[in-house]
Every structure is written in structure tokens, then in C-alpha cells.
PDB file of C-alpha atoms and ligand atoms in Angstrom:
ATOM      1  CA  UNK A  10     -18.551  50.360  -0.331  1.00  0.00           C
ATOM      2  CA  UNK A  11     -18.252  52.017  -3.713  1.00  0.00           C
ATOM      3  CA  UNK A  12     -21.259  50.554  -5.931  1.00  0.00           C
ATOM      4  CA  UNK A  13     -20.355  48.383  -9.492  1.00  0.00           C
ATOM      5  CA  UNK A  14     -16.824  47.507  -8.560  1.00  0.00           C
ATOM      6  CA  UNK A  15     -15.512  50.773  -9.264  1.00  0.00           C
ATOM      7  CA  UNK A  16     -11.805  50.810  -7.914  1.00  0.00           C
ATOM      8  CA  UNK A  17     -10.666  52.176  -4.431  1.00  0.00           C
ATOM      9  CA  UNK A  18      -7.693  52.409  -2.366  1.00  0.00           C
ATOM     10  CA  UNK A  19      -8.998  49.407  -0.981  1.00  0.00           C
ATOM     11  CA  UNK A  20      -9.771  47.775  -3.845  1.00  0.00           C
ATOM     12  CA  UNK A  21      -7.856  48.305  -7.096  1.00  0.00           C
ATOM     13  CA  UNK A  22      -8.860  45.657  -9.472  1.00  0.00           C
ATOM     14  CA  UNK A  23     -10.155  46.017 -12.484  1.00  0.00           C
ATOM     15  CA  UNK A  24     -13.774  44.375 -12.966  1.00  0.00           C
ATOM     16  CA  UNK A  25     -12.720  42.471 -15.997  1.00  0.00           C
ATOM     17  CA  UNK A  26     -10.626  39.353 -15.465  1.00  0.00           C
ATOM     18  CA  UNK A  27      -9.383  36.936 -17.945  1.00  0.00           C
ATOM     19  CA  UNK A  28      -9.678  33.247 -17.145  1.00  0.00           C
ATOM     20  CA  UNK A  29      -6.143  31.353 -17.072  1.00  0.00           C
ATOM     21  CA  UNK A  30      -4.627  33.993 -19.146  1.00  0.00           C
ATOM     22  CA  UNK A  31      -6.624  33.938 -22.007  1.00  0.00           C
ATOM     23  CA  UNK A  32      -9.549  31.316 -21.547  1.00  0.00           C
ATOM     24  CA  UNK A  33      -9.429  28.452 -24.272  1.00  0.00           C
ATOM     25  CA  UNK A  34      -8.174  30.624 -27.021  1.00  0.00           C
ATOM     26  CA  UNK A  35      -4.034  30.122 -26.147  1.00  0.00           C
ATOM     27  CA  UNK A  36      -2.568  27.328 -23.868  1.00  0.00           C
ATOM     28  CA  UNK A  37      -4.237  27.845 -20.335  1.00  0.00           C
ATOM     29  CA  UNK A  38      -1.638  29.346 -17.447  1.00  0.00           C
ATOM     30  CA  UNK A  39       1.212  30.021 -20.305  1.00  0.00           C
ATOM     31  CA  UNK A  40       2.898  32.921 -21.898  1.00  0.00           C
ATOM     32  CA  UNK A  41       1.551  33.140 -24.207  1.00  0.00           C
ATOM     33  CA  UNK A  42      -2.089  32.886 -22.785  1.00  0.00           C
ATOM     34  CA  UNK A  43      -1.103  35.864 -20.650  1.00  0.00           C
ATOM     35  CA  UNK A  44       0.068  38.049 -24.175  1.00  0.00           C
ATOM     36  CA  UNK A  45      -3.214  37.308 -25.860  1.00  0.00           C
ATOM     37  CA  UNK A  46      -5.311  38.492 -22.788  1.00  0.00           C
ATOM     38  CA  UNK A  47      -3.557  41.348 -22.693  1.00  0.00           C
ATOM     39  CA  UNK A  48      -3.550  42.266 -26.192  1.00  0.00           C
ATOM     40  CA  UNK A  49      -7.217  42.092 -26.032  1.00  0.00           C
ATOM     41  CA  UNK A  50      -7.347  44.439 -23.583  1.00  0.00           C
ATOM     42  CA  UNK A  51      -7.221  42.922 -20.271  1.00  0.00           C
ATOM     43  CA  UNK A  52      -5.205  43.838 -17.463  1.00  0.00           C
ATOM     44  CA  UNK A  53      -5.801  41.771 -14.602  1.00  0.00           C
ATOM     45  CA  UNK A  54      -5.901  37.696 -15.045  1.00  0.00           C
ATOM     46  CA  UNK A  55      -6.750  35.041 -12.872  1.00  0.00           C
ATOM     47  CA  UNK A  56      -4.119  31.794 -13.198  1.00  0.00           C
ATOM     48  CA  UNK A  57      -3.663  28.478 -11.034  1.00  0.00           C
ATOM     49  CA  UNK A  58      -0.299  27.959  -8.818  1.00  0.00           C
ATOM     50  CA  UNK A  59       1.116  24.909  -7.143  1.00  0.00           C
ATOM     51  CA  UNK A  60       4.219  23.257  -6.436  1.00  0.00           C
ATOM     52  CA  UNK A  61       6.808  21.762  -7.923  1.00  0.00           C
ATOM     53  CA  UNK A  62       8.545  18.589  -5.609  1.00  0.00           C
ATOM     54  CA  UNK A  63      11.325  21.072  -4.560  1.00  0.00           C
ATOM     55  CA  UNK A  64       9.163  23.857  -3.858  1.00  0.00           C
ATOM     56  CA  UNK A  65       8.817  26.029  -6.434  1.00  0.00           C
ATOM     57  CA  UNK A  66       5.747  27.889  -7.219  1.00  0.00           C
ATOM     58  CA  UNK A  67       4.492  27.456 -11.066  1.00  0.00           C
ATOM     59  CA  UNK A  68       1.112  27.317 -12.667  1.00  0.00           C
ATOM     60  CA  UNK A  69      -0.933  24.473 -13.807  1.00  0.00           C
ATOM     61  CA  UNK A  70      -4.638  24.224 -13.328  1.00  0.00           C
ATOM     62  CA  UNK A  71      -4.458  20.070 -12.951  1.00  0.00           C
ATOM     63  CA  UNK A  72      -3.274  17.725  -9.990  1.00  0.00           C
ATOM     64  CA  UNK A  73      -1.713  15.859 -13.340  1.00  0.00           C
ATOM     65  CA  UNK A  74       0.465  17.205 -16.160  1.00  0.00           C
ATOM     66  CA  UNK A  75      -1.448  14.959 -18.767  1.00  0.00           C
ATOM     67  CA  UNK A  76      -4.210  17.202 -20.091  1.00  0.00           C
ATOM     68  CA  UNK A  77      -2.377  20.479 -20.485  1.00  0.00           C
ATOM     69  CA  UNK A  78       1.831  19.321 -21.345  1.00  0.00           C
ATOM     70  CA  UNK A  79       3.459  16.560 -22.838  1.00  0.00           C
ATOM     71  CA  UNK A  80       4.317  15.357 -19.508  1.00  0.00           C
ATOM     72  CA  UNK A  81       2.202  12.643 -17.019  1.00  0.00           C
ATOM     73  CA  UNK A  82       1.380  12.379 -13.913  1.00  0.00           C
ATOM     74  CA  UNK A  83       1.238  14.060 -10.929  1.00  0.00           C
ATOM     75  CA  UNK A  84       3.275  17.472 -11.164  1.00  0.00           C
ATOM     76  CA  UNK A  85       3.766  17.754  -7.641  1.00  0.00           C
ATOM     77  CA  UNK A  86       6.224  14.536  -7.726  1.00  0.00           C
ATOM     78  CA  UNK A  87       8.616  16.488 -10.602  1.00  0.00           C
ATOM     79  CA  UNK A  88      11.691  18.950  -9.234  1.00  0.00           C
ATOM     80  CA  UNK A  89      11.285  22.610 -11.009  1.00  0.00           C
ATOM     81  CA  UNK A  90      14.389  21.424 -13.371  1.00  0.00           C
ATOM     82  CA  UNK A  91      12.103  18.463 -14.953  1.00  0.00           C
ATOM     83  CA  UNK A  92       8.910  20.556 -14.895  1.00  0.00           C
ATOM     84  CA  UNK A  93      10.451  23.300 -17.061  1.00  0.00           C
ATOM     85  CA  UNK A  94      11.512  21.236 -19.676  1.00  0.00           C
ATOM     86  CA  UNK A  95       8.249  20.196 -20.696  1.00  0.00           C
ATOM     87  CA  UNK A  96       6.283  21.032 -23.108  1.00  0.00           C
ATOM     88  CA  UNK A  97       2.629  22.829 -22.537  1.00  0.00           C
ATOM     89  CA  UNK A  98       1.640  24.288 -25.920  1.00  0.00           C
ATOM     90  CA  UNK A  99       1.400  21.751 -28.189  1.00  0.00           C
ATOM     91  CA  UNK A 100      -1.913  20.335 -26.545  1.00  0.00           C
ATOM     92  CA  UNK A 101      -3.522  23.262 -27.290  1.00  0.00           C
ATOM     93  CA  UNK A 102      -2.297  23.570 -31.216  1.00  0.00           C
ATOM     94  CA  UNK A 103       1.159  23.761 -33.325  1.00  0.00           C
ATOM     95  CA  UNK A 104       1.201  27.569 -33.160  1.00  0.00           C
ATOM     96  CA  UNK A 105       2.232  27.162 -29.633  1.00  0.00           C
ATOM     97  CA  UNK A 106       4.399  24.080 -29.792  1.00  0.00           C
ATOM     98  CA  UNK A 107       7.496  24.629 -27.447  1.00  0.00           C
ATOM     99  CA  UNK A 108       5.610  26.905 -25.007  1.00  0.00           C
ATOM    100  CA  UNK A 109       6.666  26.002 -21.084  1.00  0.00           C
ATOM    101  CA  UNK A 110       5.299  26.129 -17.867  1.00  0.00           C
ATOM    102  CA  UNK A 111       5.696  29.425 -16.029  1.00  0.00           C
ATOM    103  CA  UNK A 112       7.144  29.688 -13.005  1.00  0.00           C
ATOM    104  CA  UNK A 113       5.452  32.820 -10.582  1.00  0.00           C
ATOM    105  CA  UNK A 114       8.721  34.869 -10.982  1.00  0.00           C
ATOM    106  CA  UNK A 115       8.777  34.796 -14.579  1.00  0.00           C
ATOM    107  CA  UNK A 116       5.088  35.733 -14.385  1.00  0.00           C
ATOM    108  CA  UNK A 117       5.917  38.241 -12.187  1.00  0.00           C
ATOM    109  CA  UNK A 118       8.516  39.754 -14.136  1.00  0.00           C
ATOM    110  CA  UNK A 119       6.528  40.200 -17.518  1.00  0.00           C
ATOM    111  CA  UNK A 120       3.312  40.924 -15.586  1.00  0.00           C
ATOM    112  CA  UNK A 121       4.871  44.043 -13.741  1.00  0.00           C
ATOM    113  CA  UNK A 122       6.418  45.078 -16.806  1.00  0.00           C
ATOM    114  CA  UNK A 123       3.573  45.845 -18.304  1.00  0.00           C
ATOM    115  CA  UNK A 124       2.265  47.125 -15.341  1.00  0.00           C
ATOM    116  CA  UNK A 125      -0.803  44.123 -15.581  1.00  0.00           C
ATOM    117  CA  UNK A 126      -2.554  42.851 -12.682  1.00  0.00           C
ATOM    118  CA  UNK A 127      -3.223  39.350 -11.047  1.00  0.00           C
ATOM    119  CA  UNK A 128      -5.519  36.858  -9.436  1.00  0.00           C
ATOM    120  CA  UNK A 129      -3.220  33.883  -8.088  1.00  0.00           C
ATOM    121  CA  UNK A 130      -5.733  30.959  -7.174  1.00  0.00           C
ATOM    122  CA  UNK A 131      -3.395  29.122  -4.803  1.00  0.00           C
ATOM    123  CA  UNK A 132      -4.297  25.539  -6.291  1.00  0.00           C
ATOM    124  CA  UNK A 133      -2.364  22.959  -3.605  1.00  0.00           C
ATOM    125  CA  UNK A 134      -1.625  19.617  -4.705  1.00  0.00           C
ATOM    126  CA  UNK A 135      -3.340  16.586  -2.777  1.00  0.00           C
ATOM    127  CA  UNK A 136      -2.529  17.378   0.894  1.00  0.00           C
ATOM    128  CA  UNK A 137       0.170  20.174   0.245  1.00  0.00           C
ATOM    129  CA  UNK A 138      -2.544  23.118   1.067  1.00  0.00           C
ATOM    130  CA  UNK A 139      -0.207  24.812   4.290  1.00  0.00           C
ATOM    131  CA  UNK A 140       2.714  24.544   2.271  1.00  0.00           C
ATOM    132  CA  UNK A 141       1.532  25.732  -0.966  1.00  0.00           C
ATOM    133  CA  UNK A 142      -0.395  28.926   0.871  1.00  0.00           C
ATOM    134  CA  UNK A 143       2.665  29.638   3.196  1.00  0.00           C
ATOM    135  CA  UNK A 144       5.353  29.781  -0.168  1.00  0.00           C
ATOM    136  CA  UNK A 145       3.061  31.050  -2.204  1.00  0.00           C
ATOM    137  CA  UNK A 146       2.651  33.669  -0.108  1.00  0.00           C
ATOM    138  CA  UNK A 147       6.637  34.383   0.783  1.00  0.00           C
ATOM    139  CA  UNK A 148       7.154  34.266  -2.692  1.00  0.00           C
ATOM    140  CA  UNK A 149       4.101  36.749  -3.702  1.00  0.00           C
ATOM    141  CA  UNK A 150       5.632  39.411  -1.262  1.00  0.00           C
ATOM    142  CA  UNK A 151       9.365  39.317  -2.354  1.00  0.00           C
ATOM    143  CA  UNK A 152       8.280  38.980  -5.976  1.00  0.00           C
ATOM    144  CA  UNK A 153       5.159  41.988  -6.162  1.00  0.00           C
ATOM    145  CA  UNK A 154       7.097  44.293  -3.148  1.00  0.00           C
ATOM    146  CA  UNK A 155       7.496  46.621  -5.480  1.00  0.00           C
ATOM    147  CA  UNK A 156       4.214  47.112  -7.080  1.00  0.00           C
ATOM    148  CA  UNK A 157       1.872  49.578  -5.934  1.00  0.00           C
ATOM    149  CA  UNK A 158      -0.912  46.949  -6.816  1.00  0.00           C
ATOM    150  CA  UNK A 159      -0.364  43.768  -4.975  1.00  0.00           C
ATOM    151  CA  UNK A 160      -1.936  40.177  -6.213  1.00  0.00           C
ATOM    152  CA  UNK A 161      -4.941  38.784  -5.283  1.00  0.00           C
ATOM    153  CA  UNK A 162      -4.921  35.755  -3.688  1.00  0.00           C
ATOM    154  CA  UNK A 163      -7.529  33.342  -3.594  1.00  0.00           C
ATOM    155  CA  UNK A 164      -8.684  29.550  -3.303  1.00  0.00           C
ATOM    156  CA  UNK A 165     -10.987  27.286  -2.533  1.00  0.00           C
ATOM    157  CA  UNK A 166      -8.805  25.396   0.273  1.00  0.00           C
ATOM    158  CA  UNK A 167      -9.388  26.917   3.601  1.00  0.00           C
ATOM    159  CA  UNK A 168      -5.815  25.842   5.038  1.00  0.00           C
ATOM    160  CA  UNK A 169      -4.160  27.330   1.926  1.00  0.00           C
ATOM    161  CA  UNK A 170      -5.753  31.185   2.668  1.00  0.00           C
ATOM    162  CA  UNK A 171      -4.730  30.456   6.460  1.00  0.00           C
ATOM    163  CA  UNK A 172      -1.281  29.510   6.191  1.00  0.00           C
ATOM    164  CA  UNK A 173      -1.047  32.552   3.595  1.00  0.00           C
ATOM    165  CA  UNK A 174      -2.068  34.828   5.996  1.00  0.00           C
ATOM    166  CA  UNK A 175       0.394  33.959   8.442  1.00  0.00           C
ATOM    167  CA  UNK A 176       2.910  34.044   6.385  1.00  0.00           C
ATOM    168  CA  UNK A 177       1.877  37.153   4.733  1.00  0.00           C
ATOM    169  CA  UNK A 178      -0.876  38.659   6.494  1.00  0.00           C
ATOM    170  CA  UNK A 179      -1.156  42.355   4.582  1.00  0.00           C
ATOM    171  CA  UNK A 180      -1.668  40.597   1.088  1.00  0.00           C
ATOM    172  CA  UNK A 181      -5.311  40.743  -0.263  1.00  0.00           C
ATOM    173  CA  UNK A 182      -6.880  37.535  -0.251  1.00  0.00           C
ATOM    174  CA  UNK A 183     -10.449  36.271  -1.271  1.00  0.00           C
ATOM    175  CA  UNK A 184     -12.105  32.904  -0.625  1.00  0.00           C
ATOM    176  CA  UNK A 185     -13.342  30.820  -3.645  1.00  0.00           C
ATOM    177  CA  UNK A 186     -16.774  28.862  -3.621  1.00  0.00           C
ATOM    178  CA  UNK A 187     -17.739  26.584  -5.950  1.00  0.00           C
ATOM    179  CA  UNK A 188     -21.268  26.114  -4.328  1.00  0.00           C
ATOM    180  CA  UNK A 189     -22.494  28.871  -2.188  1.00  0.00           C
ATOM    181  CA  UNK A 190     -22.707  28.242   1.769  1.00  0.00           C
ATOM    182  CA  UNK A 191     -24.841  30.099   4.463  1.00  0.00           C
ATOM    183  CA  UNK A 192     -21.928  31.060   6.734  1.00  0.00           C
ATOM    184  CA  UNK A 193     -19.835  32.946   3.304  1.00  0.00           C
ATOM    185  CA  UNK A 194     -19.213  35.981   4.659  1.00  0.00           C
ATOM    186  CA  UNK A 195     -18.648  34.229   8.339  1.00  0.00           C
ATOM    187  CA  UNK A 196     -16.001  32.161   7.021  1.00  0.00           C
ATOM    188  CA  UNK A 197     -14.484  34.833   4.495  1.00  0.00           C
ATOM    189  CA  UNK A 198     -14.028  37.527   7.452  1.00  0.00           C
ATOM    190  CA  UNK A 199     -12.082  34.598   9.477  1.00  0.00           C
ATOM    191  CA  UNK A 200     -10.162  34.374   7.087  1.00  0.00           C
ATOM    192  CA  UNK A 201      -9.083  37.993   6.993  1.00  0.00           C
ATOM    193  CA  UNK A 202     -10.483  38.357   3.084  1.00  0.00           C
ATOM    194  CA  UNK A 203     -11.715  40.807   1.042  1.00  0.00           C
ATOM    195  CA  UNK A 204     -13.723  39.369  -1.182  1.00  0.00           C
ATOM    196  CA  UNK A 205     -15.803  36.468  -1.924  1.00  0.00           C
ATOM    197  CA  UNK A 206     -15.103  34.352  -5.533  1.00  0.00           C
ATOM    198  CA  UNK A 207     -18.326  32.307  -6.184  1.00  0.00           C
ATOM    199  CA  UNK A 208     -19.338  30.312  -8.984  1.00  0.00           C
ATOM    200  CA  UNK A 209     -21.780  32.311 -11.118  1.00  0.00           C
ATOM    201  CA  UNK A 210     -24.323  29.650 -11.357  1.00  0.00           C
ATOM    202  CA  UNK A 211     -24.084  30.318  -7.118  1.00  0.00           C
ATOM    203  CA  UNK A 212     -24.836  34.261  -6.980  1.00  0.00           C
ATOM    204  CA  UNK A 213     -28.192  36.405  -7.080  1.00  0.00           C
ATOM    205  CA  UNK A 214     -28.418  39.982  -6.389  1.00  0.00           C
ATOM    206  CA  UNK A 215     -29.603  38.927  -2.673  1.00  0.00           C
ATOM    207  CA  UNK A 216     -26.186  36.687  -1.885  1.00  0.00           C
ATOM    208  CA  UNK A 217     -24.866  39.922  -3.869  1.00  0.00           C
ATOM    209  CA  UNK A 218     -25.938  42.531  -1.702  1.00  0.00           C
ATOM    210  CA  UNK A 219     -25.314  40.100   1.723  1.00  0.00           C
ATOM    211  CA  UNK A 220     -21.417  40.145   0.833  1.00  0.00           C
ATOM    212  CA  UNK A 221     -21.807  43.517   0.304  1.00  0.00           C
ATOM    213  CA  UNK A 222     -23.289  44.322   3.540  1.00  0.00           C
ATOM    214  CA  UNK A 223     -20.838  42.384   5.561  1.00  0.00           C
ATOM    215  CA  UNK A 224     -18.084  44.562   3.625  1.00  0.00           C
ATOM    216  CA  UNK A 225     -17.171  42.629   0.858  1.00  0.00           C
ATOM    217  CA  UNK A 226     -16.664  42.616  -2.934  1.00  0.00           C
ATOM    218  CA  UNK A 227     -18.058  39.688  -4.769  1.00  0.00           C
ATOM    219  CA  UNK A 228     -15.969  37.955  -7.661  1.00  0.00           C
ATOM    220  CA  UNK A 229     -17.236  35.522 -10.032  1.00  0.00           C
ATOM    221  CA  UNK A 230     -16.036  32.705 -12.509  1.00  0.00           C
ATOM    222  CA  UNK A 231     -16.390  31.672 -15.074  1.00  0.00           C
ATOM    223  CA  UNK A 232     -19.158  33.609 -17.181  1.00  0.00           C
ATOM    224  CA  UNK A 233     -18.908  33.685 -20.870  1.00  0.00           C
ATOM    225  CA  UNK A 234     -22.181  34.441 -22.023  1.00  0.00           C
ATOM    226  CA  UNK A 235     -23.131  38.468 -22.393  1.00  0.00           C
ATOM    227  CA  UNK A 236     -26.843  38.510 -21.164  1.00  0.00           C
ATOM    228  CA  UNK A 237     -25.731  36.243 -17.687  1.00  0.00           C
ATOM    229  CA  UNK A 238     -23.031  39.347 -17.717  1.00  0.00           C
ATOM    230  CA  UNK A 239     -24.931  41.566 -17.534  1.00  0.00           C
ATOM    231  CA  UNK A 240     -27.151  40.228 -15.324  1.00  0.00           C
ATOM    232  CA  UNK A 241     -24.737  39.915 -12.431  1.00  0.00           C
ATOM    233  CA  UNK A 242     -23.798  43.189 -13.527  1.00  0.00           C
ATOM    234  CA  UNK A 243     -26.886  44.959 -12.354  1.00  0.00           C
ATOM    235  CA  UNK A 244     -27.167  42.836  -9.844  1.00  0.00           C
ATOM    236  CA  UNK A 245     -23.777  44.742  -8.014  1.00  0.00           C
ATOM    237  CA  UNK A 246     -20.946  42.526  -9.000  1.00  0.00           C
ATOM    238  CA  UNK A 247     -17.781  44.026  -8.595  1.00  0.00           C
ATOM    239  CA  UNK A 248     -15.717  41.586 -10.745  1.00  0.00           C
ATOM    240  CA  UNK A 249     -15.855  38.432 -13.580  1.00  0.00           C
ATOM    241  CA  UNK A 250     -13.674  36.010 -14.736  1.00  0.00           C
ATOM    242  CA  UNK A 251     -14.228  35.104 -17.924  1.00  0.00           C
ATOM    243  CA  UNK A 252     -12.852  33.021 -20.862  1.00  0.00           C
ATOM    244  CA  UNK A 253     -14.114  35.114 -23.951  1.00  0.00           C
ATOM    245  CA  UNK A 254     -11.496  37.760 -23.589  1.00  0.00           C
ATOM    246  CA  UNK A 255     -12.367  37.884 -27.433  1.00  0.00           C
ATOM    247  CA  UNK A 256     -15.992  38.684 -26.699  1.00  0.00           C
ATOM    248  CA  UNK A 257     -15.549  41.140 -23.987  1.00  0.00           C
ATOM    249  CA  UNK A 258     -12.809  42.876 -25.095  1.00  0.00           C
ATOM    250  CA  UNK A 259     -14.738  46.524 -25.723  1.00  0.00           C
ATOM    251  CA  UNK A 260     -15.726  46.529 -22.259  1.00  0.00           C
ATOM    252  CA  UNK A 261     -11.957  45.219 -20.880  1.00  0.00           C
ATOM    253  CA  UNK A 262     -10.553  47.984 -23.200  1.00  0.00           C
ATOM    254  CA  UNK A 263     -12.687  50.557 -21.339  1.00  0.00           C
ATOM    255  CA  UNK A 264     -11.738  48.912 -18.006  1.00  0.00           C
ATOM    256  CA  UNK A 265     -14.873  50.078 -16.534  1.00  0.00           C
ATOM    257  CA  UNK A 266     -18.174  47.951 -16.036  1.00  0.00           C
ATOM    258  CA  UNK A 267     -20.800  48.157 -18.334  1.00  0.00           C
ATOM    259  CA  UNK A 268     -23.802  48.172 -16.119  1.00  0.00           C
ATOM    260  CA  UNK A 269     -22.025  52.192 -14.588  1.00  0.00           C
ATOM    261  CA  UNK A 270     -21.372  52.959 -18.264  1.00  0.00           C
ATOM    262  CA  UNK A 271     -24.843  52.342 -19.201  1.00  0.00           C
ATOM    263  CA  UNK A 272     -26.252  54.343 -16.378  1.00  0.00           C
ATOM    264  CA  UNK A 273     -23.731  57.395 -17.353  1.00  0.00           C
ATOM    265  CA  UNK A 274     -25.279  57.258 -20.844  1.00  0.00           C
ATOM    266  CA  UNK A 275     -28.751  57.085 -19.572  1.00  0.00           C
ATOM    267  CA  UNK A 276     -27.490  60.270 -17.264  1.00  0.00           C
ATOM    268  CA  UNK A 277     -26.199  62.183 -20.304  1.00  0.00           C
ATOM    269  CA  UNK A 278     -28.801  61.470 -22.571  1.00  0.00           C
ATOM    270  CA  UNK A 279     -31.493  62.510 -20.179  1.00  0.00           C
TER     271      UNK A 279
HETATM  272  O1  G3P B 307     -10.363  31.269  -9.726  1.00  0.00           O
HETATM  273  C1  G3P B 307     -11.569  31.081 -10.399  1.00  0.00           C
HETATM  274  C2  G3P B 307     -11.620  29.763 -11.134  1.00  0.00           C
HETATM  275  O2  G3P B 307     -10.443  29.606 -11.875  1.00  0.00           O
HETATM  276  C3  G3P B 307     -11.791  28.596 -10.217  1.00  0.00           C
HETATM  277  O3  G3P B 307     -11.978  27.378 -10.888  1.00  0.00           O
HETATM  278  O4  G3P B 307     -11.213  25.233 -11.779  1.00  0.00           O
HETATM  279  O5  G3P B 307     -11.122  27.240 -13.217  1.00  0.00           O
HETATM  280  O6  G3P B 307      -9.530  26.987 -11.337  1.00  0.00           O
HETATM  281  P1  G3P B 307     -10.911  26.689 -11.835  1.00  0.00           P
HETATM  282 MG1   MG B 308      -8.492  28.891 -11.405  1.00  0.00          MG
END
């Protein structure tokens, strides 16, 4: 395993990741979000899919449309043709009034473009977790079989990474924890992934270093605050989400992880 997430054939992600696009600084999962992460430097970004009532794969963090478009309810119950003429901008402010929901292949098709890479958190709706992680899946390979960098897939539902894989079984896939558990690494090599996701409030440098003995990378979300960075940093992480792509941007520019960069100066400075 190479040491501070450095990339491999195996492993080609960048260590900086940008939360929903962009964090809270554009409309989460939009656009938009995704061209402000980018133009501060990032070029990989985590975002939440689902599915629309007739099967189409689009991303919205909530079970409901309420907090994040102009629309309410469940999303699940709305056909792609309703979904897509909603508004989910103007929540966030008037400069992005008019911004819609983004389906995966338009995501896919800007993404690629710029040659950008992606964490797709496979978010099923109430009880839809085969479903979602089979299409998702289907749709991830016709959409990315092009790119020499494939997505990431990951979640927190354990039926959602199963059906994926057997619909898909050579896409990279990582299991999400919101509170750590004592079987991790167990349950992430049943699963056929590559990597765990954890909370950071969840992860130490020992939990570190345990994923990374059973062959693992270790992800984490959401960490916006520079000294907890670099803390997980030296502690081995290989990748973060964060939020503050405003904050971090020097680093995300240099796509490289700071905790190597400072040992290199250390190195050249004697
Ligand atoms: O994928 C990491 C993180 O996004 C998981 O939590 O609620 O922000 O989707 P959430
Ligand atoms: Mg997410």
C-alpha cells in the first residue's frame, strides 16, 4: 500500500474531495456546485444519487425535495420529466435561481469533459436500495466506459453496494460509515470494496492503520477545519471530503496531500 494516499494503478483518486460539488458555497449536487469546485481547484467530488419514479438516476442528497428545490415531497414518487422542471437554486440564493437537478448523464458528460473525477454515494430512497445500486451501477458503466478513471462508488446501505456489484462487479466501490464498527474491514472485503468512507469524528490513526493492514484506503467526510486535517493527515489518510473547497484550495490545486509535501520540504531543507 503506497503511504499518504498517493495515487496508484489501483487507486487513482485524488486525496482532495469536494463535498456535494462545492460544500455550502453553491446549491449542493447542482451545476453549478460542480463549476465552483472545480474552479477552485478540485478534481474529484463526492455527490448523492437516487431515483426518480421511472428510474432515472439524478442527484439529491434528501429523501424529500423540500429543503434543496422548489418542489415537495418525496422525490422518489416524481417521473424524471417532473423532477427536471424544478427548480434547485433558488434555495440556496438568487444568483442561482433557475438551476435544475442533474441527472448522472449530464454529470457525466461535463465531468469527463473536463477530464474531473467522481465519488457517487448511491443514496436509495426508503426501501429502493437493490434497485438504486443495480441502475446505478448499469448506468455508471455505459456512462464512464470510456474513461480511463472510473467512479467511485460508495454508500452507507449494504444492499445498495451488493446489488452494484452484481450488476457491475469491476467498478470500484467503498463502504460508508457513519459510526465506526469492529467488523469494518470484515464487512468492506465482503463487499468486494476498496476502501472504507468513515465519518471523521469515527477515525484515529489505529482504525487508520487497521484498514490499511487489511488492504484498504480510508476516506473521510466531512472535515472542514485545517488542524483536524491535518491531523488525519499524519495519521495515514488517503482521502477527505470536505466542504471548504474555498479553504483548501492551495492544497486541491497541488493535488497532492499536505502531510507528503511537508515531509518533502523537511527532506530538502535538511
Ligand atoms: O459520502 C460522504 C458523505 O456525503 C456522506 O454523508 O449525508 O453528506 O451524504 P452525507
Ligand atoms: Mg453524500
Amino acid at each position: 500500500m503506497t503511504p499518504f494516499g498517493s495515487p496508484d494503478a489501483n487507486w487513482p483518486y485524488p486525496c482532495w474531495i469536494a463535498h456535494r460539488g462545492a460544500g455550502k458555497l453553491a446549491p449542493e449536487n447542482t451545476l453549478a456546485a460542480f463549476r465552483l469546485g472545480a474552479e477552485h481547484g478540485f478534481a474529484m467530488f463526492e455527490c448523492d444519487v437516487k431515483l426518480s419514479a421511472d428510474g432515472e438516476p439524478f442527484l439529491l442528497h434528501d429523501t424529500e425535495l423540500d429543503r434543496t428545490t422548489n418542489g415537495q415531497g418525496v422525490a422518489a414518487l416524481l417521473k424524471w420529466d417532473a423532477l427536471s422542471r424544478l427548480d434547485a437554486g433558488s434555495w440556496h440564493g438568487r444568483a442561482y435561481a433557475g438551476e435544475p437537478l442533474l441527472r448522472l448523464d449530464a454529470l457525466s458528460r461535463s465531468l469527463q469533459a473536463l477530464g474531473l473525477m467522481v465519488n457517487l454515494e448511491i443514496k436509495p430512497s426508503t426501501g429502493d436500495d437493490v434497485r438504486t445500486g443495480r441502475i446505478v451501477a448499469q448506468h455508471v458503466a455505459r456512462l464512464w466506459a470510456q474513461a480511463h478513471v472510473k467512479p467511485l462508488l460508495s454508500s452507507f446501505s449494504v444492499e445498495a453496494l451488493q446489488a452494484a456489484r452484481e450488476a457491475q462487479p469491476e467498478l470500484p466501490r467503498a463502504l460508508l460509515l457513519d459510526k465506526w464498527v469492529s467488523d469494518a474491514t470484515d464487512l468492506a472485503h465482503s463487499l468486494g470494496c476498496l476502501a472504507l468512507v468513515v465519518n471523521q469524528t469515527q477515525l484515529d490513526e489505529q482504525r487508520i492503520a487497521q484498514a490499511h493492514e487489511a488492504g484498504l484506503r480510508v476516506l473521510t467526510y466531512t472535515v472542514n477545519d485545517p488542524s483536524r486535517a491535518s491531523t488525519l493527515w499524519l495519521s495515514g489518510l488517503d482521502g477527505l471530503i470536505t466542504d471548504r473547497v474555498d479553504l483548501f484550495e492551495p492544497q486541491a490545486r497541488l493535488g497532492a496531500n499536505p502531510a507528503r509535501l511537508m515531509f518533502e520540504a523537511e527532506e530538502l531543507i535538511g
